[in-house]
């Protein structure tokens, strides 16, 4: 009996050494598919989270003048908006004229650089091209300028502490210049201007509010021409629109103009299913090849095993168990390698901050894909070998030993 076990173990080692290149190829293939699915999945997750929680899709635009409203938007209005369920913040919007004080930084000798001081609203404001600006926008004492305009590239002003001028009302039709010092913390992309205009200069809401209050000292309360109400999810935008409209304001939103985002995300999620389908096809093709080759190399052993008393059923059972074990090893190695690559790879891609593929860092692979690989590899190895095993098990010892 010990001889039988030694013989079987030796034959397994010999067959494994011959099939090692195919087994390595299969493990690497599994790892590549799992890694690719993780990158795509992390990208879809990051994109979905961003577009539904921090983009123009989850904002309601509120205006004080419109077919449904003639009410002013004040700080009290913003407080009422904030009390609505699913609202995570309300921001008043207004603009004020700003100009560069130092003529050395003017776009031209007669043009002091006409900017419109505008509140920075995350998710609506254009992309920041240069500068270290947090997601919440510029802080107090900071300003974002457009990258180009009025014949000048403003990127050269990045990091400079500059004095800007605005007009303070001192009487009907009269004003005086007031200076405010701000550091240029970033440069944004104004190649496709929105409602803020191509010459918007973004500041914090606090800076804008204090500047407007100082510029119009006679006004008792600051009124905003419009406001933006941020909702925690794009799915709740229509509901918030209705509640704000019920308060007597005119409302609008991008999400309200789109019937459903489910089709977009279903299409993106389909990519993951496609990768899973390719993984199954890959495992089937390589598994059948490996399983068939494995058993073909064991043909000469059948006669020896039968000569020492093994039955055809016992030989078939042992070979199938061996194939299942080998398949499980291949699957485990491939999935472990794929998991490691997924965790490290998503962290690397996230650090690169690619606009085309905004990936969430340290993402784990799709557990359904991992389980599928662990199940499919042994199954397809056995399926690829079952015909060969059945034929070999039926051979008699003399026929099997003729080729020795």
mmCIF file of C-alpha atoms in Angstrom:
data_model
loop_
_atom_site.group_PDB
_atom_site.id
_atom_site.type_symbol
_atom_site.label_atom_id
_atom_site.label_comp_id
_atom_site.label_asym_id
_atom_site.label_seq_id
_atom_site.Cartn_x
_atom_site.Cartn_y
_atom_site.Cartn_z
ATOM 1 C CA UNK A 1 0.000 0.000 0.000
ATOM 2 C CA UNK A 2 2.846 2.372 0.811
ATOM 3 C CA UNK A 3 4.292 1.641 -2.654
ATOM 4 C CA UNK A 4 0.963 2.614 -4.205
ATOM 5 C CA UNK A 5 0.942 5.928 -2.396
ATOM 6 C CA UNK A 6 4.566 6.671 -3.273
ATOM 7 C CA UNK A 7 3.899 5.827 -6.897
ATOM 8 C CA UNK A 8 0.825 8.061 -7.017
ATOM 9 C CA UNK A 9 2.638 10.958 -5.330
ATOM 10 C CA UNK A 10 5.607 10.621 -7.712
ATOM 11 C CA UNK A 11 3.333 10.594 -10.752
ATOM 12 C CA UNK A 12 1.501 13.709 -9.514
ATOM 13 C CA UNK A 13 4.814 15.569 -9.078
ATOM 14 C CA UNK A 14 5.965 14.606 -12.566
ATOM 15 C CA UNK A 15 2.694 15.705 -14.132
ATOM 16 C CA UNK A 16 2.693 18.961 -12.188
ATOM 17 C CA UNK A 17 6.198 19.785 -13.393
ATOM 18 C CA UNK A 18 5.086 19.303 -17.015
ATOM 19 C CA UNK A 19 1.915 21.361 -16.603
ATOM 20 C CA UNK A 20 3.431 24.116 -14.448
ATOM 21 C CA UNK A 21 3.633 26.687 -17.320
ATOM 22 C CA UNK A 22 -0.094 26.278 -18.089
ATOM 23 C CA UNK A 23 -0.982 26.443 -14.395
ATOM 24 C CA UNK A 24 1.071 29.646 -13.984
ATOM 25 C CA UNK A 25 -0.582 31.121 -17.079
ATOM 26 C CA UNK A 26 -4.002 30.338 -15.688
ATOM 27 C CA UNK A 27 -3.214 31.872 -12.272
ATOM 28 C CA UNK A 28 -1.840 35.020 -13.911
ATOM 29 C CA UNK A 29 -4.865 35.249 -16.183
ATOM 30 C CA UNK A 30 -7.216 35.049 -13.195
ATOM 31 C CA UNK A 31 -5.187 37.729 -11.379
ATOM 32 C CA UNK A 32 -5.320 40.038 -14.420
ATOM 33 C CA UNK A 33 -9.102 39.725 -14.777
ATOM 34 C CA UNK A 34 -9.675 40.318 -11.054
ATOM 35 C CA UNK A 35 -7.334 43.336 -11.117
ATOM 36 C CA UNK A 36 -9.059 44.795 -14.198
ATOM 37 C CA UNK A 37 -12.487 44.312 -12.644
ATOM 38 C CA UNK A 38 -11.322 45.980 -9.414
ATOM 39 C CA UNK A 39 -9.982 49.026 -11.262
ATOM 40 C CA UNK A 40 -13.185 49.367 -13.285
ATOM 41 C CA UNK A 41 -15.360 48.713 -10.228
ATOM 42 C CA UNK A 42 -13.461 51.227 -8.095
ATOM 43 C CA UNK A 43 -13.701 53.759 -10.911
ATOM 44 C CA UNK A 44 -17.467 53.243 -11.259
ATOM 45 C CA UNK A 45 -17.898 53.492 -7.475
ATOM 46 C CA UNK A 46 -15.892 56.711 -7.266
ATOM 47 C CA UNK A 47 -17.619 58.225 -10.287
ATOM 48 C CA UNK A 48 -21.083 57.225 -9.065
ATOM 49 C CA UNK A 49 -20.442 58.636 -5.594
ATOM 50 C CA UNK A 50 -19.065 61.889 -6.972
ATOM 51 C CA UNK A 51 -21.772 62.488 -9.557
ATOM 52 C CA UNK A 52 -24.644 61.772 -7.147
ATOM 53 C CA UNK A 53 -23.280 63.485 -4.017
ATOM 54 C CA UNK A 54 -20.965 66.279 -5.168
ATOM 55 C CA UNK A 55 -21.883 67.563 -8.607
ATOM 56 C CA UNK A 56 -24.404 69.883 -10.213
ATOM 57 C CA UNK A 57 -26.836 66.934 -10.217
ATOM 58 C CA UNK A 58 -27.408 67.141 -6.469
ATOM 59 C CA UNK A 59 -27.984 70.906 -6.290
ATOM 60 C CA UNK A 60 -31.263 72.769 -6.467
ATOM 61 C CA UNK A 61 -30.973 76.279 -7.860
ATOM 62 C CA UNK A 62 -33.269 78.729 -6.081
ATOM 63 C CA UNK A 63 -34.096 82.138 -7.582
ATOM 64 C CA UNK A 64 -35.934 85.052 -6.019
ATOM 65 C CA UNK A 65 -37.591 86.138 -9.254
ATOM 66 C CA UNK A 66 -39.489 83.756 -11.495
ATOM 67 C CA UNK A 67 -42.910 82.469 -12.492
ATOM 68 C CA UNK A 68 -43.365 80.883 -9.055
ATOM 69 C CA UNK A 69 -41.734 83.470 -6.849
ATOM 70 C CA UNK A 70 -41.138 87.085 -6.000
ATOM 71 C CA UNK A 71 -39.539 86.486 -2.597
ATOM 72 C CA UNK A 72 -36.082 87.675 -1.631
ATOM 73 C CA UNK A 73 -33.423 85.148 -0.697
ATOM 74 C CA UNK A 74 -31.741 86.134 2.558
ATOM 75 C CA UNK A 75 -29.699 84.384 5.239
ATOM 76 C CA UNK A 76 -32.994 83.530 6.950
ATOM 77 C CA UNK A 77 -34.074 81.792 3.741
ATOM 78 C CA UNK A 78 -30.871 79.753 3.720
ATOM 79 C CA UNK A 79 -31.512 78.711 7.333
ATOM 80 C CA UNK A 80 -34.991 77.489 6.386
ATOM 81 C CA UNK A 81 -33.560 75.478 3.498
ATOM 82 C CA UNK A 82 -31.003 73.866 5.810
ATOM 83 C CA UNK A 83 -33.783 72.530 8.036
ATOM 84 C CA UNK A 84 -35.280 70.429 5.227
ATOM 85 C CA UNK A 85 -34.502 66.694 5.415
ATOM 86 C CA UNK A 86 -31.738 65.501 3.048
ATOM 87 C CA UNK A 87 -30.358 69.047 2.664
ATOM 88 C CA UNK A 88 -26.665 69.191 3.613
ATOM 89 C CA UNK A 89 -26.052 72.874 2.941
ATOM 90 C CA UNK A 90 -27.411 76.064 1.386
ATOM 91 C CA UNK A 91 -25.278 78.727 -0.255
ATOM 92 C CA UNK A 92 -26.212 82.239 -1.247
ATOM 93 C CA UNK A 93 -24.903 83.393 -4.624
ATOM 94 C CA UNK A 94 -23.987 86.945 -5.588
ATOM 95 C CA UNK A 95 -21.161 88.715 -7.389
ATOM 96 C CA UNK A 96 -19.157 91.883 -6.830
ATOM 97 C CA UNK A 97 -16.769 93.749 -9.137
ATOM 98 C CA UNK A 98 -13.084 93.277 -8.317
ATOM 99 C CA UNK A 99 -10.086 94.832 -10.050
ATOM 100 C CA UNK A 100 -6.318 94.406 -9.649
ATOM 101 C CA UNK A 101 -4.796 97.414 -7.880
ATOM 102 C CA UNK A 102 -1.173 97.137 -9.079
ATOM 103 C CA UNK A 103 -0.882 98.303 -12.733
ATOM 104 C CA UNK A 104 2.112 95.959 -13.178
ATOM 105 C CA UNK A 105 -0.330 93.027 -13.091
ATOM 106 C CA UNK A 106 -2.961 94.570 -15.371
ATOM 107 C CA UNK A 107 -3.761 92.756 -18.642
ATOM 108 C CA UNK A 108 -3.157 96.033 -20.482
ATOM 109 C CA UNK A 109 -2.272 99.635 -19.503
ATOM 110 C CA UNK A 110 -5.919 100.687 -19.601
ATOM 111 C CA UNK A 111 -7.488 97.455 -18.260
ATOM 112 C CA UNK A 112 -7.158 96.767 -14.521
ATOM 113 C CA UNK A 113 -8.465 93.206 -14.879
ATOM 114 C CA UNK A 114 -12.215 93.145 -14.408
ATOM 115 C CA UNK A 115 -13.189 90.164 -12.233
ATOM 116 C CA UNK A 116 -16.457 89.202 -10.649
ATOM 117 C CA UNK A 117 -16.007 88.051 -7.057
ATOM 118 C CA UNK A 118 -18.100 84.862 -6.789
ATOM 119 C CA UNK A 119 -18.697 82.342 -3.979
ATOM 120 C CA UNK A 120 -16.988 78.979 -4.433
ATOM 121 C CA UNK A 121 -19.611 76.203 -4.427
ATOM 122 C CA UNK A 122 -18.162 72.694 -4.550
ATOM 123 C CA UNK A 123 -19.579 70.577 -7.369
ATOM 124 C CA UNK A 124 -20.586 73.587 -9.471
ATOM 125 C CA UNK A 125 -17.381 75.603 -9.682
ATOM 126 C CA UNK A 126 -15.086 74.723 -12.639
ATOM 127 C CA UNK A 127 -12.048 72.477 -12.243
ATOM 128 C CA UNK A 128 -8.986 73.876 -10.475
ATOM 129 C CA UNK A 129 -5.941 73.551 -12.751
ATOM 130 C CA UNK A 130 -3.167 74.904 -10.530
ATOM 131 C CA UNK A 131 -2.696 75.424 -6.817
ATOM 132 C CA UNK A 132 -3.318 73.505 -3.634
ATOM 133 C CA UNK A 133 -7.011 74.146 -3.012
ATOM 134 C CA UNK A 134 -9.125 71.970 -0.713
ATOM 135 C CA UNK A 135 -12.421 70.468 -1.792
ATOM 136 C CA UNK A 136 -14.213 73.222 0.102
ATOM 137 C CA UNK A 137 -12.548 75.895 -2.019
ATOM 138 C CA UNK A 138 -10.376 78.865 -1.056
ATOM 139 C CA UNK A 139 -10.109 79.881 2.569
ATOM 140 C CA UNK A 140 -10.281 83.346 4.055
ATOM 141 C CA UNK A 141 -7.761 85.651 2.428
ATOM 142 C CA UNK A 142 -7.570 83.504 -0.727
ATOM 143 C CA UNK A 143 -8.892 83.818 -4.263
ATOM 144 C CA UNK A 144 -9.093 81.663 -7.419
ATOM 145 C CA UNK A 145 -8.481 83.339 -10.771
ATOM 146 C CA UNK A 146 -9.249 82.089 -14.310
ATOM 147 C CA UNK A 147 -6.347 80.636 -16.253
ATOM 148 C CA UNK A 148 -6.749 83.010 -19.199
ATOM 149 C CA UNK A 149 -8.667 86.107 -20.152
ATOM 150 C CA UNK A 150 -8.410 89.670 -21.412
ATOM 151 C CA UNK A 151 -5.215 88.837 -23.228
ATOM 152 C CA UNK A 152 -3.333 87.597 -20.158
ATOM 153 C CA UNK A 153 -2.342 84.290 -18.642
ATOM 154 C CA UNK A 154 -3.137 84.635 -14.960
ATOM 155 C CA UNK A 155 -1.189 81.498 -13.999
ATOM 156 C CA UNK A 156 1.836 83.745 -13.431
ATOM 157 C CA UNK A 157 -0.007 85.300 -10.482
ATOM 158 C CA UNK A 158 -0.349 81.984 -8.624
ATOM 159 C CA UNK A 159 0.844 82.252 -5.028
ATOM 160 C CA UNK A 160 1.068 86.056 -5.047
ATOM 161 C CA UNK A 161 -0.445 88.221 -2.336
ATOM 162 C CA UNK A 162 -2.356 90.859 -4.269
ATOM 163 C CA UNK A 163 -4.517 93.871 -3.572
ATOM 164 C CA UNK A 164 -7.934 94.027 -5.238
ATOM 165 C CA UNK A 165 -10.262 97.011 -5.455
ATOM 166 C CA UNK A 166 -14.036 97.170 -5.193
ATOM 167 C CA UNK A 167 -16.423 100.107 -4.873
ATOM 168 C CA UNK A 168 -18.160 101.093 -1.657
ATOM 169 C CA UNK A 169 -21.445 102.985 -1.991
ATOM 170 C CA UNK A 170 -21.369 106.270 -0.059
ATOM 171 C CA UNK A 171 -24.416 107.873 -1.575
ATOM 172 C CA UNK A 172 -26.760 107.772 -4.555
ATOM 173 C CA UNK A 173 -24.523 107.388 -7.595
ATOM 174 C CA UNK A 174 -21.364 107.924 -5.506
ATOM 175 C CA UNK A 175 -18.719 105.487 -4.347
ATOM 176 C CA UNK A 176 -15.177 105.187 -3.133
ATOM 177 C CA UNK A 177 -12.490 102.517 -3.708
ATOM 178 C CA UNK A 178 -11.891 99.919 -1.010
ATOM 179 C CA UNK A 179 -8.895 97.590 -1.035
ATOM 180 C CA UNK A 180 -8.796 93.961 0.004
ATOM 181 C CA UNK A 181 -5.668 91.809 0.117
ATOM 182 C CA UNK A 182 -6.031 88.241 -1.162
ATOM 183 C CA UNK A 183 -3.554 85.526 -2.061
ATOM 184 C CA UNK A 184 -4.014 83.781 -5.408
ATOM 185 C CA UNK A 185 -4.384 80.194 -4.139
ATOM 186 C CA UNK A 186 -5.382 78.576 -7.411
ATOM 187 C CA UNK A 187 -6.085 78.898 -11.112
ATOM 188 C CA UNK A 188 -9.287 77.395 -12.517
ATOM 189 C CA UNK A 189 -10.310 76.354 -16.027
ATOM 190 C CA UNK A 190 -12.526 78.971 -17.680
ATOM 191 C CA UNK A 191 -12.424 77.456 -21.175
ATOM 192 C CA UNK A 192 -16.167 76.642 -20.946
ATOM 193 C CA UNK A 193 -17.732 79.423 -18.866
ATOM 194 C CA UNK A 194 -20.944 78.693 -17.013
ATOM 195 C CA UNK A 195 -23.448 81.040 -15.417
ATOM 196 C CA UNK A 196 -20.659 82.564 -13.283
ATOM 197 C CA UNK A 197 -18.997 83.994 -16.398
ATOM 198 C CA UNK A 198 -15.506 83.667 -17.859
ATOM 199 C CA UNK A 199 -14.020 86.263 -15.475
ATOM 200 C CA UNK A 200 -15.366 84.935 -12.195
ATOM 201 C CA UNK A 201 -12.887 85.133 -9.318
ATOM 202 C CA UNK A 202 -13.835 82.619 -6.643
ATOM 203 C CA UNK A 203 -13.621 83.432 -2.950
ATOM 204 C CA UNK A 204 -15.090 81.859 0.163
ATOM 205 C CA UNK A 205 -18.718 82.615 1.010
ATOM 206 C CA UNK A 206 -17.563 84.390 4.163
ATOM 207 C CA UNK A 207 -15.239 86.729 2.247
ATOM 208 C CA UNK A 208 -17.908 87.498 -0.338
ATOM 209 C CA UNK A 209 -20.545 88.169 2.319
ATOM 210 C CA UNK A 210 -18.316 90.579 4.283
ATOM 211 C CA UNK A 211 -17.248 92.343 1.071
ATOM 212 C CA UNK A 212 -20.854 92.799 -0.102
ATOM 213 C CA UNK A 213 -21.922 94.042 3.332
ATOM 214 C CA UNK A 214 -19.090 96.601 3.299
ATOM 215 C CA UNK A 215 -19.839 97.658 -0.294
ATOM 216 C CA UNK A 216 -23.531 98.268 0.479
ATOM 217 C CA UNK A 217 -23.610 99.582 4.053
ATOM 218 C CA UNK A 218 -27.070 101.154 3.722
ATOM 219 C CA UNK A 219 -28.804 97.842 3.128
ATOM 220 C CA UNK A 220 -30.193 96.290 6.301
ATOM 221 C CA UNK A 221 -30.046 92.680 5.084
ATOM 222 C CA UNK A 222 -28.045 91.042 2.348
ATOM 223 C CA UNK A 223 -30.258 89.648 -0.406
ATOM 224 C CA UNK A 224 -29.000 87.083 -2.907
ATOM 225 C CA UNK A 225 -30.213 86.929 -6.513
ATOM 226 C CA UNK A 226 -30.053 83.159 -6.255
ATOM 227 C CA UNK A 227 -28.984 80.345 -3.962
ATOM 228 C CA UNK A 228 -27.911 76.735 -4.282
ATOM 229 C CA UNK A 229 -29.295 74.007 -2.033
ATOM 230 C CA UNK A 230 -27.116 70.914 -1.821
ATOM 231 C CA UNK A 231 -28.937 67.597 -1.421
ATOM 232 C CA UNK A 232 -27.289 64.463 -0.008
ATOM 233 C CA UNK A 233 -28.300 62.396 -3.063
ATOM 234 C CA UNK A 234 -29.451 63.140 -6.587
ATOM 235 C CA UNK A 235 -32.401 60.819 -5.951
ATOM 236 C CA UNK A 236 -33.832 63.350 -3.466
ATOM 237 C CA UNK A 237 -33.465 66.435 -5.669
ATOM 238 C CA UNK A 238 -37.013 66.446 -7.068
ATOM 239 C CA UNK A 239 -38.431 66.051 -3.556
ATOM 240 C CA UNK A 240 -36.363 69.006 -2.278
ATOM 241 C CA UNK A 241 -37.386 71.083 -5.298
ATOM 242 C CA UNK A 242 -41.036 70.599 -4.399
ATOM 243 C CA UNK A 243 -40.473 71.547 -0.761
ATOM 244 C CA UNK A 244 -38.506 74.693 -1.625
ATOM 245 C CA UNK A 245 -41.132 75.674 -4.212
ATOM 246 C CA UNK A 246 -43.789 75.285 -1.519
ATOM 247 C CA UNK A 247 -41.939 77.939 0.496
ATOM 248 C CA UNK A 248 -42.577 80.409 -2.320
ATOM 249 C CA UNK A 249 -39.396 80.284 -4.404
ATOM 250 C CA UNK A 250 -38.697 79.492 -8.012
ATOM 251 C CA UNK A 251 -36.490 76.404 -8.408
ATOM 252 C CA UNK A 252 -34.546 74.551 -11.066
ATOM 253 C CA UNK A 253 -32.050 71.697 -11.205
ATOM 254 C CA UNK A 254 -30.023 69.637 -13.632
ATOM 255 C CA UNK A 255 -31.275 66.393 -12.083
ATOM 256 C CA UNK A 256 -34.855 67.508 -12.685
ATOM 257 C CA UNK A 257 -34.098 67.693 -16.385
ATOM 258 C CA UNK A 258 -32.818 64.106 -16.464
ATOM 259 C CA UNK A 259 -35.457 61.411 -16.201
ATOM 260 C CA UNK A 260 -33.174 58.810 -14.670
ATOM 261 C CA UNK A 261 -29.527 58.088 -14.033
ATOM 262 C CA UNK A 262 -30.166 54.366 -13.590
ATOM 263 C CA UNK A 263 -29.534 53.646 -17.269
ATOM 264 C CA UNK A 264 -26.112 55.297 -17.139
ATOM 265 C CA UNK A 265 -24.987 53.388 -14.071
ATOM 266 C CA UNK A 266 -26.462 50.131 -15.415
ATOM 267 C CA UNK A 267 -24.361 50.581 -18.542
ATOM 268 C CA UNK A 268 -21.238 51.247 -16.488
ATOM 269 C CA UNK A 269 -21.941 48.246 -14.247
ATOM 270 C CA UNK A 270 -22.285 46.074 -17.353
ATOM 271 C CA UNK A 271 -18.521 46.420 -17.860
ATOM 272 C CA UNK A 272 -17.955 44.402 -14.698
ATOM 273 C CA UNK A 273 -20.244 41.642 -15.967
ATOM 274 C CA UNK A 274 -18.392 41.603 -19.284
ATOM 275 C CA UNK A 275 -15.084 41.139 -17.462
ATOM 276 C CA UNK A 276 -16.655 38.327 -15.433
ATOM 277 C CA UNK A 277 -17.853 36.693 -18.642
ATOM 278 C CA UNK A 278 -14.380 36.865 -20.173
ATOM 279 C CA UNK A 279 -12.948 35.337 -17.000
ATOM 280 C CA UNK A 280 -15.324 32.388 -17.294
ATOM 281 C CA UNK A 281 -14.449 31.911 -20.959
ATOM 282 C CA UNK A 282 -10.746 32.111 -20.125
ATOM 283 C CA UNK A 283 -11.075 29.578 -17.295
ATOM 284 C CA UNK A 284 -13.116 27.279 -19.518
ATOM 285 C CA UNK A 285 -10.639 27.382 -22.397
ATOM 286 C CA UNK A 286 -7.460 27.018 -20.346
ATOM 287 C CA UNK A 287 -9.133 24.635 -17.876
ATOM 288 C CA UNK A 288 -10.213 22.210 -20.599
ATOM 289 C CA UNK A 289 -6.718 22.354 -22.112
ATOM 290 C CA UNK A 290 -4.952 21.827 -18.791
ATOM 291 C CA UNK A 291 -7.346 19.089 -17.678
ATOM 292 C CA UNK A 292 -7.018 17.191 -20.942
ATOM 293 C CA UNK A 293 -3.232 17.469 -20.992
ATOM 294 C CA UNK A 294 -3.006 16.366 -17.364
ATOM 295 C CA UNK A 295 -4.889 13.132 -17.997
ATOM 296 C CA UNK A 296 -3.146 12.373 -21.310
ATOM 297 C CA UNK A 297 0.173 12.419 -19.483
ATOM 298 C CA UNK A 298 -1.167 9.879 -16.987
ATOM 299 C CA UNK A 299 -2.151 7.255 -19.593
ATOM 300 C CA UNK A 300 0.871 5.016 -18.999
ATOM 301 C CA UNK A 301 0.216 4.988 -15.252
ATOM 302 C CA UNK A 302 -3.212 3.372 -15.677
ATOM 303 C CA UNK A 303 -1.763 0.005 -16.611
ATOM 304 C CA UNK A 304 0.600 0.024 -13.633
ATOM 305 C CA UNK A 305 -2.198 0.992 -11.264
ATOM 306 C CA UNK A 306 -4.482 -1.701 -12.628
ATOM 307 C CA UNK A 307 -1.627 -4.235 -12.473
ATOM 308 C CA UNK A 308 -1.295 -3.644 -8.747
ATOM 309 C CA UNK A 309 -5.025 -4.013 -8.177
ATOM 310 C CA UNK A 310 -6.660 -0.602 -8.724
ATOM 311 C CA UNK A 311 -10.151 -0.613 -10.250
ATOM 312 C CA UNK A 312 -11.212 1.691 -13.060
ATOM 313 C CA UNK A 313 -13.577 3.587 -10.738
ATOM 314 C CA UNK A 314 -10.819 4.108 -8.162
ATOM 315 C CA UNK A 315 -8.408 5.418 -10.807
ATOM 316 C CA UNK A 316 -11.037 7.788 -12.205
ATOM 317 C CA UNK A 317 -11.934 9.027 -8.715
ATOM 318 C CA UNK A 318 -8.312 9.682 -7.738
ATOM 319 C CA UNK A 319 -7.568 11.527 -10.979
ATOM 320 C CA UNK A 320 -10.649 13.756 -10.624
ATOM 321 C CA UNK A 321 -9.777 14.558 -6.996
ATOM 322 C CA UNK A 322 -6.225 15.420 -8.064
ATOM 323 C CA UNK A 323 -7.531 17.710 -10.821
ATOM 324 C CA UNK A 324 -9.960 19.427 -8.432
ATOM 325 C CA UNK A 325 -7.136 19.988 -5.919
ATOM 326 C CA UNK A 326 -4.827 21.370 -8.602
ATOM 327 C CA UNK A 327 -7.619 23.608 -9.887
ATOM 328 C CA UNK A 328 -8.300 24.900 -6.388
ATOM 329 C CA UNK A 329 -4.603 25.684 -5.912
ATOM 330 C CA UNK A 330 -4.501 27.529 -9.235
ATOM 331 C CA UNK A 331 -7.649 29.452 -8.285
ATOM 332 C CA UNK A 332 -6.366 30.378 -4.817
ATOM 333 C CA UNK A 333 -3.015 31.569 -6.170
ATOM 334 C CA UNK A 334 -4.706 33.603 -8.916
ATOM 335 C CA UNK A 335 -7.286 35.207 -6.632
ATOM 336 C CA UNK A 336 -4.722 36.042 -3.928
ATOM 337 C CA UNK A 337 -2.452 37.646 -6.505
ATOM 338 C CA UNK A 338 -5.397 39.483 -8.064
ATOM 339 C CA UNK A 339 -6.568 40.731 -4.643
ATOM 340 C CA UNK A 340 -3.106 42.040 -3.778
ATOM 341 C CA UNK A 341 -2.791 43.759 -7.154
ATOM 342 C CA UNK A 342 -6.282 45.250 -6.750
ATOM 343 C CA UNK A 343 -5.538 46.783 -3.356
ATOM 344 C CA UNK A 344 -2.177 48.209 -4.389
ATOM 345 C CA UNK A 345 -3.268 49.121 -7.931
ATOM 346 C CA UNK A 346 -6.338 51.115 -6.874
ATOM 347 C CA UNK A 347 -4.195 53.022 -4.369
ATOM 348 C CA UNK A 348 -1.699 53.880 -7.123
ATOM 349 C CA UNK A 349 -4.398 54.928 -9.618
ATOM 350 C CA UNK A 350 -6.140 56.990 -6.946
ATOM 351 C CA UNK A 351 -2.895 58.789 -6.162
ATOM 352 C CA UNK A 352 -2.470 59.697 -9.842
ATOM 353 C CA UNK A 353 -5.859 61.516 -9.723
ATOM 354 C CA UNK A 354 -6.699 60.745 -13.334
ATOM 355 C CA UNK A 355 -9.705 62.668 -14.657
ATOM 356 C CA UNK A 356 -10.586 59.829 -17.013
ATOM 357 C CA UNK A 357 -10.516 57.210 -14.253
ATOM 358 C CA UNK A 358 -11.141 58.622 -10.746
ATOM 359 C CA UNK A 359 -10.492 55.433 -8.758
ATOM 360 C CA UNK A 360 -11.322 54.876 -5.095
ATOM 361 C CA UNK A 361 -8.172 53.852 -3.199
ATOM 362 C CA UNK A 362 -7.549 50.464 -1.498
ATOM 363 C CA UNK A 363 -10.542 48.809 -3.166
ATOM 364 C CA UNK A 364 -11.133 45.106 -2.624
ATOM 365 C CA UNK A 365 -12.046 42.947 -5.635
ATOM 366 C CA UNK A 366 -15.569 41.850 -6.424
ATOM 367 C CA UNK A 367 -16.129 38.911 -4.069
ATOM 368 C CA UNK A 368 -18.524 37.274 -6.566
ATOM 369 C CA UNK A 369 -15.730 37.246 -9.147
ATOM 370 C CA UNK A 370 -13.308 35.742 -6.615
ATOM 371 C CA UNK A 371 -15.752 33.005 -5.614
ATOM 372 C CA UNK A 372 -16.531 32.391 -9.268
ATOM 373 C CA UNK A 373 -12.850 31.858 -10.064
ATOM 374 C CA UNK A 374 -12.396 29.494 -7.106
ATOM 375 C CA UNK A 375 -15.399 27.470 -8.260
ATOM 376 C CA UNK A 376 -14.886 27.585 -12.014
ATOM 377 C CA UNK A 377 -11.219 26.573 -12.211
ATOM 378 C CA UNK A 378 -11.584 23.138 -10.517
ATOM 379 C CA UNK A 379 -14.889 22.581 -12.333
ATOM 380 C CA UNK A 380 -13.507 23.326 -15.788
ATOM 381 C CA UNK A 381 -10.346 21.297 -15.167
ATOM 382 C CA UNK A 382 -12.513 18.315 -14.295
ATOM 383 C CA UNK A 383 -14.837 18.924 -17.241
ATOM 384 C CA UNK A 384 -11.878 19.047 -19.594
ATOM 385 C CA UNK A 385 -10.582 15.729 -18.311
ATOM 386 C CA UNK A 386 -13.757 13.746 -17.749
ATOM 387 C CA UNK A 387 -13.817 12.212 -21.227
ATOM 388 C CA UNK A 388 -10.131 11.224 -21.085
ATOM 389 C CA UNK A 389 -10.555 9.810 -17.566
ATOM 390 C CA UNK A 390 -13.513 7.695 -18.652
ATOM 391 C CA UNK A 391 -11.587 6.268 -21.615
ATOM 392 C CA UNK A 392 -8.479 5.515 -19.562
ATOM 393 C CA UNK A 393 -10.459 3.902 -16.767
ATOM 394 C CA UNK A 394 -11.952 1.431 -19.267
ATOM 395 C CA UNK A 395 -8.547 0.312 -20.620
ATOM 396 C CA UNK A 396 -7.229 -3.026 -19.442
ATOM 397 C CA UNK A 397 -3.747 -3.358 -17.980
ATOM 398 C CA UNK A 398 -2.240 -5.033 -21.084
ATOM 399 C CA UNK A 399 -3.430 -2.276 -23.442
ATOM 400 C CA UNK A 400 -2.200 0.423 -21.124
ATOM 401 C CA UNK A 401 1.256 -1.129 -20.690
ATOM 402 C CA UNK A 402 1.986 -1.733 -24.396
ATOM 403 C CA UNK A 403 3.453 1.703 -24.853
ATOM 404 C CA UNK A 404 5.810 1.405 -21.853
#
